[in-house]
Amino acid sequence: MSATSEECAAVSGPEVLRQRGERQTFCGLAGIVWLHRKMQDSFFLVVGSRTCAHLMQSAAGVMIFAEPRFGTAVLQDRDLAGLADANDELDRVVRELLARRPDIGTLFLVASCPSEVIKLDLDTAAARLQQGHEGRVRILAYSGSGLDTSFTQGEDTCLQALVPVLPELPAGQRSVLVVGSLADVVEDQFTRLFDQLGIAPVHFLPPRRAAELPPVGPGTRLLAAQPFVGETIDALRARGAELIAAPFPLGVEGTRAWMHALAAAWGVAPERVDAVIAAPAARAEKALARCRDWLAGKRISFLPDSQLELPLARFLAQECGMQLGEVGVPYLDRRVMEPELALLPSTTQLTEGQDLEPQLDRLRAERPDITVCGLGLANPLEAEGLTTKWSIELVFTPIQGFDQAADLAELFVRPLNRRQRLAI
Amino acid sequence: MELTLWSYEGPPHIGAMRVAASMDAVHLVLHAPLGDSYADLLFTMIARSAARPPVSYTSFQARDLGGDTAQLVKARLSDTVARFQPQALLVGEACTAELLQDQPGALAEGMGFEIPVVPLELPAFTRKEHWGASETFHQLVRALLHGRPPLDGAADPAARAQAEGRRPRANLLGPTALGFRCRDDVTEVTRLLDSLGVDVHLVAPAGASPADLARIPDGDFNVCLYPEIAHDTCVWLERMFKQPWVRTVPIGVGATRDFLLEVGRLTGLDPEPALARARTRLPWFSRSVDSTYLTGKRVFIFGDATHVIAAERIAREELGFDVVGIGTYSREFARELRALAERIGVEALITDDYLAVEARVAELHPELVLGTQMERHIAKRLGLPCAVISSPVHVQDFPARYAPQMGFEGANVIFDTWVHPLMMGLEEHLITMFREDVEFHDGEVPQVQRSPAAEETTAAPQPDTPAEADAPRWEPEAEKELRKIPFFVRGKARRNTEHFARERGLSQISVETLYEAKAHFSR
């Protein structure tokens, strides 16, 4: 992955501390947990080990599905013996699966650490299988392995696999493509605002149905909705699309800047944008003010997890008056993060990567008022008297846009509020 | 390759983690890629542990593969020992590391640590979680007792305790972190043994340190509470240290009584006073007329072998159910389960394939499913009542309240848990008599709020009726009559009638056929 660029941080923004060592984070397979809900006609078949299957059901198992839309082709001893055999086996498993689930429109073969170490080529397998099942189902491959991806990066690799099969936007036409999965309600809100600005057509990637892929071409303007879609953006640029540099639509300011960046690129006057967003921005600010009482002056630290850390830190500092402790990111992707870095206080302590135990030592020394971390650490840190906000929720909850700004702040208020309420 | 939607067990290194996380002063170093630390949240979230499991990961990534991953292992090993200062170190690999063959166990042994180092062989592509836990526990005990001679008179606990003028003392072996109700089972069994006059010498692996494990031979005998975890260790301890061990797992009233009798025989203590003092409500609750409607309810049982074997006896002897099917994912105990199935005249299902279990449940169409978290999925899909009796389980089955499965209180818990999802007798009658009630719909279980099973049954068409090519056609009148049969036996009635019709070469099913089939099967 070129995402973890080794060159020195010479550009804008705060200084970056690079760390390597033990990591406490999900691998990219975890992305399936929300991607399979977003694209309702898709199925995700992990080719991996019992560990991969166990991860998937531990992460999503609390939901009881009559028919789950993900599964694992678990490698057996005999699959490790020879590669040709493994390909035959995969063909058989895919046949079985498609027979059981005729409703599947798009099948993703998802590579894992074991399948990558034994060099099972899923891209070739997908192409081969696609020919066998031509017309009925689309078969694509991407990697969600811990070797290549951490947590939300699994969405990036999944979307990247979709890019080559996106239809071509007819020459001379222009369109907007919003990249990164958003809750349906958030998509609808943005669509209404874009309509009022006269910006159309606007498409979203991933789409709600994998069968309804958005077009892309030289007329496409890209707007990143999530900070973890860098590789997808690159792939889309290779098809002629142009990225609009913008901070992410978190909070009132983030959303405002995001809308303005789009409008400027589309040729809509800034006055018109201000008029269209005036009402939602005003009510968002009002709702946000109530949260600010809780958050202002409180110190917050981030352990690296989802890539959302930078825009969240920016929102919480700028709009909620929080003080930033150490802000950890799994990797720093400057392709999409520059506008965010420019908005962060220059004194922010940024850490890229992780060496878990020393980072926890720093956290214990700092004792922030609230720590954003994964579920493996949240309860143990609570037991040490630190208040935590588990970060995975931030990926599952509608947090983007004006009308979610207060909901986003509320996610951080709630643990503080709870700690104050409990008298036992 | 095996298509897996849900798996009953994790990989073997999860078993090793369960042993490490159960114990004090033990640390496990796992050679594993970034992301495998997901397993921590099984402990911190599902079991709500307040501490991180004592597990460190090498967290290698693609860029490390070009370099020296063995060096990464060594660095993690020395950092871990320096930071956590455990009394014993376990070293193992997750599945991906197994493919790299860095031999982390051998590396650790060569690093000159001054504590016992136990390298673990955990074949991730052939073995599973329980095997991993059993193997880890066994290897750790072996390593810590290495070279120790057996104690004098170890084979005769009664004589040994008497000679030393003290109560006999037992080791409770098998409870682990993430085990189904282990926490409360230990409390309950400790009380049970105390009522007999037996002390608990130590519990392992849960709560034990390596120093504790070294004291295992000082116990007079071992109680194998969870054979999936402790059977191999108990067998080894018997061979090496002449320690007898208790075979009966005290789940259910009858099994608990047998357990007391077995411990009595072993220790020379009279079990009668303890049996006379036993307080359990299950026998009376089960005899009270309210429970009459439970008679002959058809149940299907699936889970780990220990809980399935126990549940089968409770279902048949203590609740008066008909056991129509049993199965387990514990291949290590397949023989015991097959023997049991033969005794009760059903076919044993030995599989870890969730789809095979689903197919069997659909085929048998029981009135109650006793199983794991996975059987809850199956039961929901088929619209059947279900209770959980075995791991794997989710967070709701690590309850705050006292909820053992073992001993006399365990029997009380089991009575409530199993009967709860069934429709109460009166409601059952009312629904049979009056079918058009606006509130108590067909398939509604009024005492349960928003039962998923009930929703599924009313919303979806009968999922138990795959359209087979040779299926006889139901006449509209017969179909209407079938709807008058209570929903929880309707699936069975439909299958029986179709089977009856097919056997007689009938292509149509009339009301008469329905009742002829009913008479035929009720002989």
Short mmCIF file of N, CA, C and O in Angstrom, two decimals, chain B residues 80-139:
data_model
loop_
_atom_site.label_atom_id
_atom_site.label_comp_id
_atom_site.label_asym_id
_atom_site.label_seq_id
_atom_site.Cartn_x
_atom_site.Cartn_y
_atom_site.Cartn_z
N THR B 80 7.35 -8.34 25.60
CA THR B 80 6.23 -8.84 26.39
C THR B 80 6.70 -9.35 27.75
O THR B 80 6.11 -9.04 28.78
N VAL B 81 7.77 -10.13 27.74
CA VAL B 81 8.27 -10.68 29.01
C VAL B 81 8.73 -9.55 29.91
O VAL B 81 8.45 -9.52 31.11
N ALA B 82 9.42 -8.55 29.32
CA ALA B 82 9.91 -7.43 30.13
C ALA B 82 8.77 -6.62 30.71
O ALA B 82 8.78 -6.22 31.87
N ARG B 83 7.72 -6.41 29.92
CA ARG B 83 6.63 -5.54 30.36
C ARG B 83 5.69 -6.23 31.34
O ARG B 83 5.30 -5.66 32.36
N PHE B 84 5.30 -7.45 31.04
CA PHE B 84 4.24 -8.09 31.83
C PHE B 84 4.79 -9.05 32.91
O PHE B 84 4.06 -9.43 33.81
N GLN B 85 6.03 -9.45 32.78
CA GLN B 85 6.68 -10.32 33.74
C GLN B 85 5.80 -11.48 34.20
O GLN B 85 5.50 -11.62 35.38
N PRO B 86 5.37 -12.31 33.23
CA PRO B 86 4.50 -13.43 33.59
C PRO B 86 5.29 -14.54 34.29
O PRO B 86 6.52 -14.57 34.21
N GLN B 87 4.55 -15.46 34.95
CA GLN B 87 5.21 -16.63 35.56
C GLN B 87 5.44 -17.73 34.53
O GLN B 87 6.25 -18.63 34.74
N ALA B 88 4.64 -17.68 33.45
CA ALA B 88 4.84 -18.66 32.37
C ALA B 88 4.43 -18.00 31.06
O ALA B 88 3.54 -17.15 31.04
N LEU B 89 5.10 -18.40 29.99
CA LEU B 89 4.84 -17.79 28.69
C LEU B 89 4.35 -18.85 27.71
O LEU B 89 4.98 -19.89 27.54
N LEU B 90 3.20 -18.58 27.10
CA LEU B 90 2.69 -19.43 26.03
C LEU B 90 3.04 -18.76 24.70
O LEU B 90 2.94 -17.54 24.58
N VAL B 91 3.45 -19.56 23.73
CA VAL B 91 3.81 -19.00 22.43
C VAL B 91 3.11 -19.80 21.34
O VAL B 91 3.22 -21.02 21.30
N GLY B 92 2.36 -19.10 20.50
CA GLY B 92 1.62 -19.82 19.46
C GLY B 92 1.49 -19.00 18.20
O GLY B 92 1.96 -17.86 18.11
N GLU B 93 0.84 -19.62 17.21
CA GLU B 93 0.65 -18.96 15.91
C GLU B 93 -0.83 -18.96 15.56
O GLU B 93 -1.53 -19.92 15.83
N ALA B 94 -1.25 -17.90 14.90
CA ALA B 94 -2.57 -17.91 14.27
C ALA B 94 -2.40 -18.52 12.88
O ALA B 94 -1.27 -18.76 12.42
N CYS B 95 -3.53 -18.73 12.17
CA CYS B 95 -3.49 -19.50 10.92
C CYS B 95 -2.48 -18.97 9.90
O CYS B 95 -1.72 -19.72 9.31
N THR B 96 -2.45 -17.64 9.69
CA THR B 96 -1.57 -17.09 8.66
C THR B 96 -0.11 -17.32 9.01
O THR B 96 0.71 -17.65 8.16
N ALA B 97 0.21 -17.16 10.30
CA ALA B 97 1.59 -17.37 10.73
C ALA B 97 2.01 -18.82 10.57
O ALA B 97 3.17 -19.11 10.28
N GLU B 98 1.03 -19.72 10.72
CA GLU B 98 1.34 -21.15 10.53
C GLU B 98 1.89 -21.37 9.12
O GLU B 98 2.77 -22.21 8.91
N LEU B 99 1.38 -20.60 8.16
CA LEU B 99 1.85 -20.75 6.78
C LEU B 99 3.27 -20.21 6.60
O LEU B 99 4.00 -20.63 5.72
N LEU B 100 3.66 -19.24 7.45
CA LEU B 100 5.01 -18.65 7.32
C LEU B 100 6.08 -19.53 7.93
O LEU B 100 7.25 -19.44 7.55
N GLN B 101 5.71 -20.34 8.92
CA GLN B 101 6.65 -21.28 9.54
C GLN B 101 7.87 -20.58 10.15
O GLN B 101 9.00 -20.95 9.88
N ASP B 102 7.63 -19.60 10.98
CA ASP B 102 8.73 -18.93 11.67
C ASP B 102 9.15 -19.66 12.94
O ASP B 102 10.12 -19.27 13.58
N GLN B 103 8.40 -20.68 13.36
CA GLN B 103 8.70 -21.45 14.58
C GLN B 103 8.84 -20.56 15.81
O GLN B 103 9.87 -20.59 16.49
N PRO B 104 7.85 -19.77 16.13
CA PRO B 104 7.99 -18.84 17.26
C PRO B 104 8.23 -19.55 18.59
O PRO B 104 8.94 -19.03 19.45
N GLY B 105 7.68 -20.76 18.74
CA GLY B 105 7.89 -21.50 19.98
C GLY B 105 9.35 -21.83 20.18
O GLY B 105 9.93 -21.60 21.25
N ALA B 106 9.99 -22.33 19.11
CA ALA B 106 11.40 -22.68 19.20
C ALA B 106 12.25 -21.43 19.43
O ALA B 106 13.20 -21.44 20.21
N LEU B 107 11.86 -20.33 18.75
CA LEU B 107 12.58 -19.06 18.95
C LEU B 107 12.53 -18.66 20.42
O LEU B 107 13.55 -18.27 21.01
N ALA B 108 11.34 -18.75 21.01
CA ALA B 108 11.16 -18.32 22.41
C ALA B 108 12.00 -19.19 23.34
O ALA B 108 12.61 -18.69 24.29
N GLU B 109 12.04 -20.49 23.05
CA GLU B 109 12.81 -21.39 23.91
C GLU B 109 14.30 -21.06 23.87
O GLU B 109 15.02 -21.30 24.84
N GLY B 110 14.72 -20.50 22.74
CA GLY B 110 16.13 -20.18 22.60
C GLY B 110 16.52 -18.82 23.15
O GLY B 110 17.66 -18.40 23.01
N MET B 111 15.56 -18.10 23.73
CA MET B 111 15.86 -16.72 24.13
C MET B 111 16.29 -16.58 25.58
O MET B 111 16.52 -15.48 26.07
N GLY B 112 16.38 -17.72 26.29
CA GLY B 112 16.92 -17.69 27.64
C GLY B 112 16.04 -17.02 28.68
O GLY B 112 16.55 -16.45 29.65
N PHE B 113 14.74 -17.05 28.50
CA PHE B 113 13.85 -16.51 29.55
C PHE B 113 13.95 -17.39 30.79
O PHE B 113 14.11 -18.61 30.69
N GLU B 114 13.79 -16.77 31.95
CA GLU B 114 13.93 -17.55 33.18
C GLU B 114 12.59 -18.07 33.69
O GLU B 114 12.42 -18.32 34.88
N ILE B 115 11.63 -18.16 32.81
CA ILE B 115 10.32 -18.68 33.19
C ILE B 115 10.00 -19.84 32.25
O ILE B 115 10.60 -19.94 31.18
N PRO B 116 9.07 -20.71 32.65
CA PRO B 116 8.67 -21.77 31.73
C PRO B 116 8.08 -21.18 30.44
O PRO B 116 7.27 -20.26 30.50
N VAL B 117 8.56 -21.68 29.32
CA VAL B 117 8.05 -21.27 28.01
C VAL B 117 7.37 -22.48 27.38
O VAL B 117 7.98 -23.54 27.28
N VAL B 118 6.11 -22.32 27.01
CA VAL B 118 5.36 -23.45 26.46
C VAL B 118 5.03 -23.17 25.00
O VAL B 118 4.15 -22.36 24.71
N PRO B 119 5.75 -23.82 24.07
CA PRO B 119 5.41 -23.63 22.66
C PRO B 119 4.15 -24.42 22.33
O PRO B 119 4.01 -25.57 22.77
N LEU B 120 3.25 -23.82 21.59
CA LEU B 120 1.98 -24.48 21.27
C LEU B 120 1.93 -24.83 19.80
O LEU B 120 2.23 -23.99 18.95
N GLU B 121 1.58 -26.07 19.51
CA GLU B 121 1.31 -26.48 18.13
C GLU B 121 -0.20 -26.43 17.95
O GLU B 121 -0.92 -27.23 18.54
N LEU B 122 -0.68 -25.48 17.18
CA LEU B 122 -2.13 -25.31 17.02
C LEU B 122 -2.47 -25.40 15.53
O LEU B 122 -2.51 -24.38 14.85
N PRO B 123 -2.67 -26.59 15.01
CA PRO B 123 -2.91 -26.73 13.56
C PRO B 123 -4.24 -26.09 13.14
O PRO B 123 -5.31 -26.68 13.31
N ALA B 124 -4.15 -24.88 12.62
CA ALA B 124 -5.34 -24.05 12.41
C ALA B 124 -6.22 -24.54 11.27
O ALA B 124 -7.38 -24.16 11.19
N PHE B 125 -5.66 -25.36 10.37
CA PHE B 125 -6.47 -25.77 9.23
C PHE B 125 -7.09 -27.15 9.43
O PHE B 125 -7.77 -27.65 8.54
N THR B 126 -6.82 -27.75 10.59
CA THR B 126 -7.46 -29.03 10.86
C THR B 126 -8.19 -29.05 12.20
O THR B 126 -9.15 -29.78 12.37
N ARG B 127 -7.74 -28.24 13.18
CA ARG B 127 -8.34 -28.29 14.52
C ARG B 127 -9.07 -27.00 14.83
O ARG B 127 -8.93 -26.02 14.11
N LYS B 128 -9.78 -27.03 15.96
CA LYS B 128 -10.62 -25.87 16.29
C LYS B 128 -10.45 -25.43 17.74
O LYS B 128 -9.60 -25.91 18.47
N GLU B 129 -11.32 -24.51 18.12
CA GLU B 129 -11.20 -23.79 19.39
C GLU B 129 -11.08 -24.69 20.63
O GLU B 129 -10.18 -24.54 21.45
N HIS B 130 -12.03 -25.63 20.79
CA HIS B 130 -12.01 -26.46 21.99
C HIS B 130 -10.75 -27.32 22.05
O HIS B 130 -10.15 -27.50 23.11
N TRP B 131 -10.36 -27.83 20.87
CA TRP B 131 -9.13 -28.61 20.83
C TRP B 131 -7.96 -27.73 21.25
O TRP B 131 -7.10 -28.16 22.03
N GLY B 132 -7.93 -26.50 20.77
CA GLY B 132 -6.85 -25.57 21.11
C GLY B 132 -6.79 -25.30 22.60
O GLY B 132 -5.72 -25.25 23.20
N ALA B 133 -7.97 -25.14 23.23
CA ALA B 133 -8.01 -24.87 24.67
C ALA B 133 -7.54 -26.11 25.43
O ALA B 133 -6.73 -26.02 26.37
N SER B 134 -8.04 -27.27 25.02
CA SER B 134 -7.67 -28.52 25.69
C SER B 134 -6.17 -28.76 25.59
O SER B 134 -5.50 -29.09 26.56
N GLU B 135 -5.63 -28.56 24.39
CA GLU B 135 -4.21 -28.78 24.14
C GLU B 135 -3.35 -27.80 24.94
O GLU B 135 -2.35 -28.18 25.55
N THR B 136 -3.77 -26.54 24.95
CA THR B 136 -3.01 -25.52 25.68
C THR B 136 -2.97 -25.83 27.17
O THR B 136 -1.92 -25.77 27.81
N PHE B 137 -4.13 -26.18 27.70
CA PHE B 137 -4.21 -26.50 29.14
C PHE B 137 -3.33 -27.71 29.44
O PHE B 137 -2.53 -27.70 30.39
N HIS B 138 -3.46 -28.74 28.62
CA HIS B 138 -2.69 -29.96 28.80
C HIS B 138 -1.19 -29.68 28.74
O HIS B 138 -0.43 -30.09 29.62
N GLN B 139 -0.75 -28.94 27.72
CA GLN B 139 0.69 -28.66 27.56
C GLN B 139 1.22 -27.82 28.71
O GLN B 139 2.35 -28.01 29.16
#
